[in-house]
Amino acid sequence: MKPVPATKQQALVDRLTKACGGAYTAATRRKYYISGPQWAAAYQGQALFHAPTREAIGFEDVIREYAKIGIGHWTTHDTDVIPTPALGKDEQWTIVSLIQKSLKKHGLECSMVTTETFFHAVWAASPAAESPQVREYASFRVRNTVDVGHELGAKFAVYWPGSLGYYTQGAVEETETLRWYADALNAACERDIEVAKKKKRPTLKHCLEAKPFEPQAEILLPTSDAMMAFIFSGLLTHPEMVGLNPEYLHELMWGAAPRAALARALVAGKLWHFDINDGYRLKHDVDIAIGLVNPLDWLNVLVLLRSHNYNGPFNLDYKPPRTTSNRGVFSVSFPTAVDRFITLWEMAGDVISDPIIKEALDALKAGGEPVDTRDAEAVTAAHRDLLTLHELVAHRMFQILVGAHRGRTFSA
Ligand code: GCO
Ligand code: MN
Ligand code: MN
């Protein structure tokens, strides 16, 4: 193949994207509770070892492009859209009203707001730092996000504490720090109760998000399970207002089965919001788009969520790769991520209604014929062949993933 001139590359990408087929319409995509983060679309490809590869873009661009794709909800950090010095000031409210106009113009809703508590130098010692002034500032920031959230019509507030941890042990006393972090969340909930009453709106759902490593070396609340223990620890004045925003990759990173982590949140009634993406175990937070690494595991996750009627948002918290252009972010990265999600969601429906899987699961639950249940050998013998169905169900899910259940065949 000949070298491709820069002027012909967009047309090539468009032609090959079209050739992939399988794209849903914007109207179909909008039927799902999918939210697109401001920070994901505006991510310029930068990192510690990486210079940016994309131009900066603002909320106008992101909201307009999400609307075209059919992403019906938008989420943001306070500082994604409001410069730090403007927070809580008149300038903030001018920006908020511009955002409202833009959302309205494009028929999007703001579903979630979150406070940036990891990037700015003020968080060097975490939002629950020793200094009372830093903690007062943290409290101002989360209360201000609640105000902004209500103004934008959000239903959720998310907290990824980010820098809550340390590089070297000794200075930070963990129990004290956790109490201080709880103080900030308590302040946010108190503020929420006040504002919701004034605005005659329901209070927000406050969702904690864990990440096991980064940006600190040691993290005080590294997993969704740790956060659940924190919610039920007695440190929160309104534990009923606080739930979880697990992120698929963040659970995978520490070596968990994401589906099992989600199940633990479900049984505690705390699975309220879900950041969707993909990646690898025991690596850094690579934030790859859903289904590009672990489609079979994702299928399993969605079977669990569908069968438990999870009805919260699916937040596209991934980072378009550095190799994707500004244009590619909206012509390839986001639409294909949404489409893989919808396809996997549909497949999860296929799994749930598949007669083979259903019969296998029913048989496993029916068990073998009655024997003496104090006799291990007899109980084992009564189930010997039945348990083979565990592997058969996994095989059937693979077939559903590759379309073999609909007659697709593969031959050498
Ligand atoms: C990450 C985190 C963030 C949070 C966001 C919301 O990997 O950096 O997942 O993207 O989701 O800060 O609080
Ligand atoms: Mn996240
Ligand atoms: Mn992440």
XYZ file of C-alpha atoms and ligand atoms in Angstrom:
427
model
C 0.000 0.000 0.000
C 1.175 3.541 -0.805
C 1.762 6.117 1.965
C -1.498 7.863 2.857
C -1.369 11.671 2.547
C -2.646 13.601 5.574
C -5.466 15.074 3.476
C -6.828 11.600 2.647
C -6.661 10.088 6.136
C -10.039 11.270 7.445
C -11.782 9.824 4.397
C -9.960 6.520 4.917
C -10.936 6.341 8.588
C -14.546 7.189 7.699
C -14.701 4.547 4.957
C -13.275 1.812 7.181
C -15.506 2.838 10.098
C -18.513 2.557 7.808
C -17.258 -0.787 6.536
C -17.273 -2.082 10.119
C -21.063 -1.723 10.094
C -23.048 -2.574 13.178
C -23.557 1.046 14.215
C -26.700 1.974 16.135
C -28.632 5.138 15.384
C -28.327 8.133 17.694
C -31.968 7.566 18.694
C -31.238 3.980 19.772
C -28.129 5.034 21.676
C -30.122 7.647 23.547
C -32.460 4.993 24.956
C -29.668 3.789 27.247
C -28.654 5.580 30.433
C -25.190 6.262 29.063
C -23.261 9.318 30.184
C -20.245 10.906 28.590
C -17.693 12.669 30.800
C -16.391 16.106 29.846
C -12.913 15.005 30.898
C -12.897 11.844 28.775
C -13.709 13.611 25.524
C -11.459 16.573 26.308
C -8.514 14.379 27.353
C -5.532 15.539 25.305
C -3.424 12.401 25.664
C -1.095 13.804 28.293
C 0.467 11.894 31.206
C 3.661 11.850 33.204
C 5.599 10.451 30.251
C 3.308 11.793 27.534
C 2.946 15.188 25.906
C -0.575 15.984 24.705
C -1.435 14.738 21.228
C -4.770 16.527 20.810
C -5.982 20.132 20.810
C -7.875 21.423 23.847
C -11.673 21.476 23.476
C -14.403 22.930 25.685
C -17.821 21.873 26.950
C -19.599 23.382 23.919
C -17.737 21.013 21.596
C -18.168 17.995 23.835
C -21.895 18.520 24.410
C -22.557 19.151 20.713
C -20.629 16.068 19.614
C -22.156 13.827 22.300
C -25.582 14.942 21.076
C -24.741 13.959 17.499
C -23.545 10.542 18.610
C -26.608 9.964 20.788
C -24.970 10.132 24.226
C -27.846 11.637 26.193
C -26.094 12.489 29.477
C -23.068 14.555 30.363
C -20.871 14.456 33.475
C -18.141 16.779 34.674
C -15.610 17.661 37.341
C -16.026 21.181 38.743
C -12.656 22.237 37.315
C -13.185 20.613 33.906
C -15.397 23.600 33.168
C -14.786 26.201 35.897
C -11.262 27.561 36.398
C -10.111 26.967 40.000
C -9.984 30.684 40.931
C -13.582 31.170 39.714
C -15.074 28.419 41.891
C -17.925 29.698 44.022
C -17.710 33.164 42.421
C -19.993 35.010 40.001
C -17.904 33.799 37.082
C -18.817 30.227 38.029
C -22.525 30.973 37.695
C -22.003 32.651 34.327
C -20.284 29.473 33.107
C -22.993 27.283 34.628
C -25.679 29.182 32.764
C -23.741 28.792 29.499
C -23.564 25.047 30.176
C -27.309 24.964 30.832
C -27.941 26.679 27.497
C -25.674 24.284 25.674
C -27.279 21.214 27.286
C -30.732 22.510 26.435
C -29.819 23.362 22.853
C -28.552 19.840 22.255
C -31.137 17.977 24.339
C -28.648 16.572 26.851
C -28.986 16.242 30.611
C -26.282 16.631 33.196
C -26.473 13.421 35.218
C -23.441 13.719 37.512
C -21.014 16.237 38.933
C -17.762 15.477 40.710
C -15.102 17.437 42.566
C -11.503 17.362 41.414
C -9.553 16.461 44.566
C -6.352 15.132 43.018
C -4.833 17.469 40.407
C -4.325 20.894 41.944
C -1.319 21.525 44.186
C -3.676 22.306 47.063
C -4.343 18.532 47.291
C -0.678 17.627 47.657
C -1.389 16.241 51.119
C -4.875 14.999 50.070
C -8.304 16.567 50.617
C -8.145 15.232 54.199
C -4.767 16.853 54.953
C -3.513 17.605 58.456
C -3.990 21.321 58.014
C -7.497 22.478 58.984
C -7.351 25.088 56.221
C -6.893 22.513 53.490
C -9.802 20.551 54.933
C -11.953 23.643 55.078
C -11.110 24.269 51.450
C -12.065 20.646 50.612
C -15.365 21.145 52.373
C -15.982 24.340 50.383
C -15.214 22.472 47.165
C -17.577 19.549 47.726
C -20.370 21.832 48.958
C -19.869 24.037 45.917
C -20.110 20.978 43.650
C -23.428 20.117 45.291
C -24.667 23.654 44.468
C -23.489 23.337 40.866
C -25.018 19.850 40.598
C -28.446 21.053 41.698
C -28.268 24.008 39.352
C -27.432 21.717 36.419
C -30.130 19.206 37.354
C -27.703 16.396 38.238
C -28.878 13.340 40.161
C -25.474 12.036 41.224
C -22.307 13.371 42.810
C -19.191 11.230 42.541
C -16.114 11.277 44.758
C -12.862 9.768 43.649
C -10.635 10.911 46.534
C -7.527 10.531 44.388
C -4.780 11.738 46.644
C -6.164 10.214 49.862
C -3.046 8.264 50.828
C 0.699 8.795 50.932
C 4.075 8.029 49.431
C 5.900 7.484 52.722
C 4.436 6.133 55.939
C 4.688 7.827 59.289
C 3.235 11.327 59.058
C -0.279 10.259 58.119
C -2.385 8.682 60.855
C -4.933 6.670 58.910
C -7.838 6.681 61.382
C -7.611 10.440 61.783
C -7.394 10.971 58.030
C -10.451 8.801 57.407
C -12.395 10.828 59.974
C -11.375 14.015 58.230
C -12.380 12.613 54.864
C -15.758 11.664 56.344
C -16.124 15.260 57.572
C -15.930 16.499 53.975
C -18.568 14.005 52.801
C -20.770 14.909 55.741
C -20.481 18.572 54.794
C -21.523 17.725 51.221
C -24.560 15.741 52.419
C -25.627 18.501 54.840
C -25.351 21.064 52.090
C -27.304 18.794 49.760
C -30.169 18.457 52.238
C -30.365 22.255 52.520
C -30.217 22.968 48.790
C -32.568 20.145 47.822
C -35.137 21.494 50.262
C -34.796 25.017 48.924
C -35.008 23.877 45.305
C -37.671 21.254 45.986
C -35.496 18.619 44.371
C -34.537 15.183 45.655
C -31.110 15.043 47.283
C -28.241 13.818 45.143
C -26.913 10.293 45.297
C -23.367 10.611 46.604
C -21.171 7.874 45.147
C -17.671 6.929 46.248
C -15.221 5.665 43.651
C -12.154 3.633 44.600
C -8.918 3.137 42.689
C -6.325 0.746 44.131
C -3.156 2.516 42.977
C -2.399 5.994 41.600
C -1.835 8.783 42.241
C -0.571 7.953 45.735
C 1.730 5.032 46.421
C -0.551 3.771 49.193
C -4.278 4.443 49.090
C -6.464 4.598 52.197
C -9.663 3.452 50.464
C -8.333 1.320 47.605
C -11.355 -0.795 46.657
C -15.135 -0.611 46.490
C -15.226 -3.035 49.417
C -13.040 -0.705 51.483
C -15.399 2.110 50.637
C -18.369 0.041 51.691
C -16.736 -0.582 55.055
C -16.179 3.186 55.248
C -19.844 3.934 54.437
C -20.988 1.578 57.186
C -18.202 2.585 59.624
C -20.281 5.022 61.636
C -18.180 7.982 60.491
C -20.814 9.232 58.043
C -23.751 11.227 59.365
C -25.879 10.215 56.342
C -24.764 6.755 55.221
C -28.118 6.345 53.474
C -27.141 9.167 51.085
C -23.807 7.588 50.189
C -23.282 4.665 47.812
C -20.753 3.514 45.253
C -19.536 4.370 41.793
C -17.377 1.323 41.065
C -15.200 1.506 37.987
C -14.769 -1.717 36.040
C -11.022 -1.303 35.551
C -10.318 -0.082 39.069
C -11.619 -3.375 40.448
C -9.765 -5.388 37.815
C -6.524 -3.504 38.558
C -6.175 -4.922 42.058
C -6.962 -8.410 40.827
C -10.650 -8.620 41.661
C -13.364 -10.196 39.565
C -15.278 -7.007 38.699
C -18.514 -8.966 38.525
C -18.051 -10.226 42.091
C -17.175 -6.711 43.321
C -20.376 -5.430 41.727
C -22.341 -8.258 43.294
C -21.099 -7.262 46.756
C -22.254 -3.688 46.104
C -25.607 -4.969 44.831
C -26.388 -7.048 47.891
C -25.570 -4.038 50.091
C -27.936 -1.861 48.013
C -25.054 0.479 47.149
C -24.535 -0.011 43.419
C -25.758 3.390 42.236
C -23.433 4.506 39.445
C -20.954 2.623 37.258
C -17.855 3.798 35.367
C -17.388 1.602 32.318
C -14.097 0.920 30.588
C -11.563 -1.871 30.171
C -7.919 -2.751 30.816
C -5.625 -5.261 32.442
C -5.013 -6.753 35.883
C -2.191 -5.360 38.019
C -1.306 -2.578 35.613
C -1.772 1.185 35.877
C -5.088 2.826 35.052
C -5.023 2.403 31.276
C -8.700 3.405 30.867
C -9.302 1.577 27.584
C -12.790 1.689 26.076
C -15.309 -0.988 27.079
C -14.994 -4.432 25.573
C -11.635 -3.993 23.809
C -9.763 -6.191 26.281
C -12.209 -8.380 28.191
C -15.418 -8.760 26.167
C -16.382 -12.100 27.734
C -15.915 -10.741 31.234
C -17.939 -7.680 30.259
C -20.699 -9.908 28.966
C -20.757 -11.607 32.355
C -20.888 -8.269 34.159
C -23.859 -7.120 32.104
C -25.692 -10.406 32.665
C -25.428 -9.744 36.396
C -26.581 -6.130 36.089
C -29.442 -6.921 33.706
C -30.700 -9.733 35.846
C -30.707 -7.448 38.911
C -32.405 -4.566 37.070
C -29.545 -2.154 37.669
C -30.964 1.154 36.464
C -28.187 3.654 37.204
C -25.964 5.364 34.677
C -23.211 3.757 32.643
C -20.513 6.424 32.601
C -18.005 6.169 29.733
C -14.949 6.814 31.905
C -12.211 5.820 29.520
C -9.537 7.757 27.706
C -9.440 7.797 23.931
C -5.909 6.606 23.090
C -3.173 9.106 22.284
C -3.106 7.779 18.738
C -6.687 8.900 18.116
C -7.106 12.357 16.567
C -9.436 15.103 17.844
C -11.795 14.125 15.068
C -11.345 10.428 15.781
C -12.484 10.954 19.386
C -16.006 11.693 18.149
C -16.068 9.810 14.847
C -14.608 6.520 16.129
C -13.765 6.378 19.826
C -17.078 7.377 21.438
C -19.586 5.931 18.958
C -17.822 2.570 18.847
C -17.584 2.426 22.661
C -21.306 3.105 22.970
C -22.087 0.530 20.295
C -20.023 -2.192 21.947
C -21.828 -1.462 25.188
C -25.239 -1.775 23.524
C -24.236 -4.963 21.711
C -22.946 -6.500 24.934
C -26.143 -5.410 26.685
C -28.215 -7.117 23.981
C -26.035 -10.219 24.225
C -26.584 -10.248 27.980
C -30.287 -10.435 27.149
C -29.538 -13.401 24.857
C -27.670 -15.110 27.710
C -30.537 -14.564 30.140
C -33.126 -15.983 27.730
C -30.960 -18.738 26.227
C -32.804 -22.066 26.673
C -29.583 -24.055 26.992
C -28.153 -21.843 29.727
C -31.506 -21.692 31.444
C -31.926 -25.451 31.498
C -28.348 -25.921 32.697
C -28.751 -23.411 35.533
C -32.118 -24.848 36.548
C -30.630 -28.337 36.606
C -27.682 -27.175 38.735
C -30.106 -25.629 41.213
C -32.328 -28.709 41.233
C -29.286 -30.790 42.205
C -29.008 -34.590 42.183
C -31.418 -37.120 43.601
C -31.805 -37.204 47.403
C -29.091 -39.067 49.285
C -27.848 -39.006 52.884
C -26.572 -35.383 53.214
C -24.190 -36.402 56.009
C -22.345 -38.636 53.530
C -19.771 -36.690 51.470
C -19.152 -39.571 49.026
C -22.844 -40.035 48.344
C -23.458 -36.291 47.841
C -20.452 -36.080 45.480
C -21.577 -39.126 43.478
C -25.101 -37.713 43.169
C -23.729 -34.592 41.381
C -20.737 -35.939 39.476
C -21.923 -35.289 35.923
C -24.273 -32.447 36.745
C -21.378 -30.170 37.708
C -19.910 -30.469 34.192
C -22.589 -27.933 33.312
C -20.444 -25.169 34.881
C -18.025 -25.432 31.989
C -20.792 -25.921 29.452
C -22.434 -22.642 30.500
C -19.109 -20.811 30.053
C -18.757 -22.390 26.594
C -22.279 -21.334 25.694
C -21.490 -17.754 26.714
C -18.493 -17.817 24.397
C -20.770 -19.068 21.602
C -23.152 -16.198 22.284
C -20.213 -13.785 22.191
C -19.152 -14.959 18.728
C -22.667 -15.393 17.380
C -22.516 -19.202 17.136
C -25.889 -19.437 18.915
C -27.397 -17.687 15.905
C -25.915 -20.142 13.469
C -22.634 -18.381 12.700
C -20.094 -21.068 11.841
C -16.322 -20.962 11.655
C -14.342 -23.329 9.520
C -10.715 -23.829 8.593
C -9.614 8.024 37.069
C -10.924 8.148 37.771
C -11.618 9.414 37.447
C -12.915 9.536 38.213
C -13.373 10.930 38.184
C -14.704 11.109 38.845
O -9.349 6.938 36.637
O -8.891 9.004 36.985
O -11.699 7.067 37.395
O -11.837 9.475 36.071
O -13.884 8.692 37.711
O -12.423 11.719 38.833
O -14.611 11.442 40.157
Mn -13.720 6.622 37.077
Mn -9.819 4.796 35.734
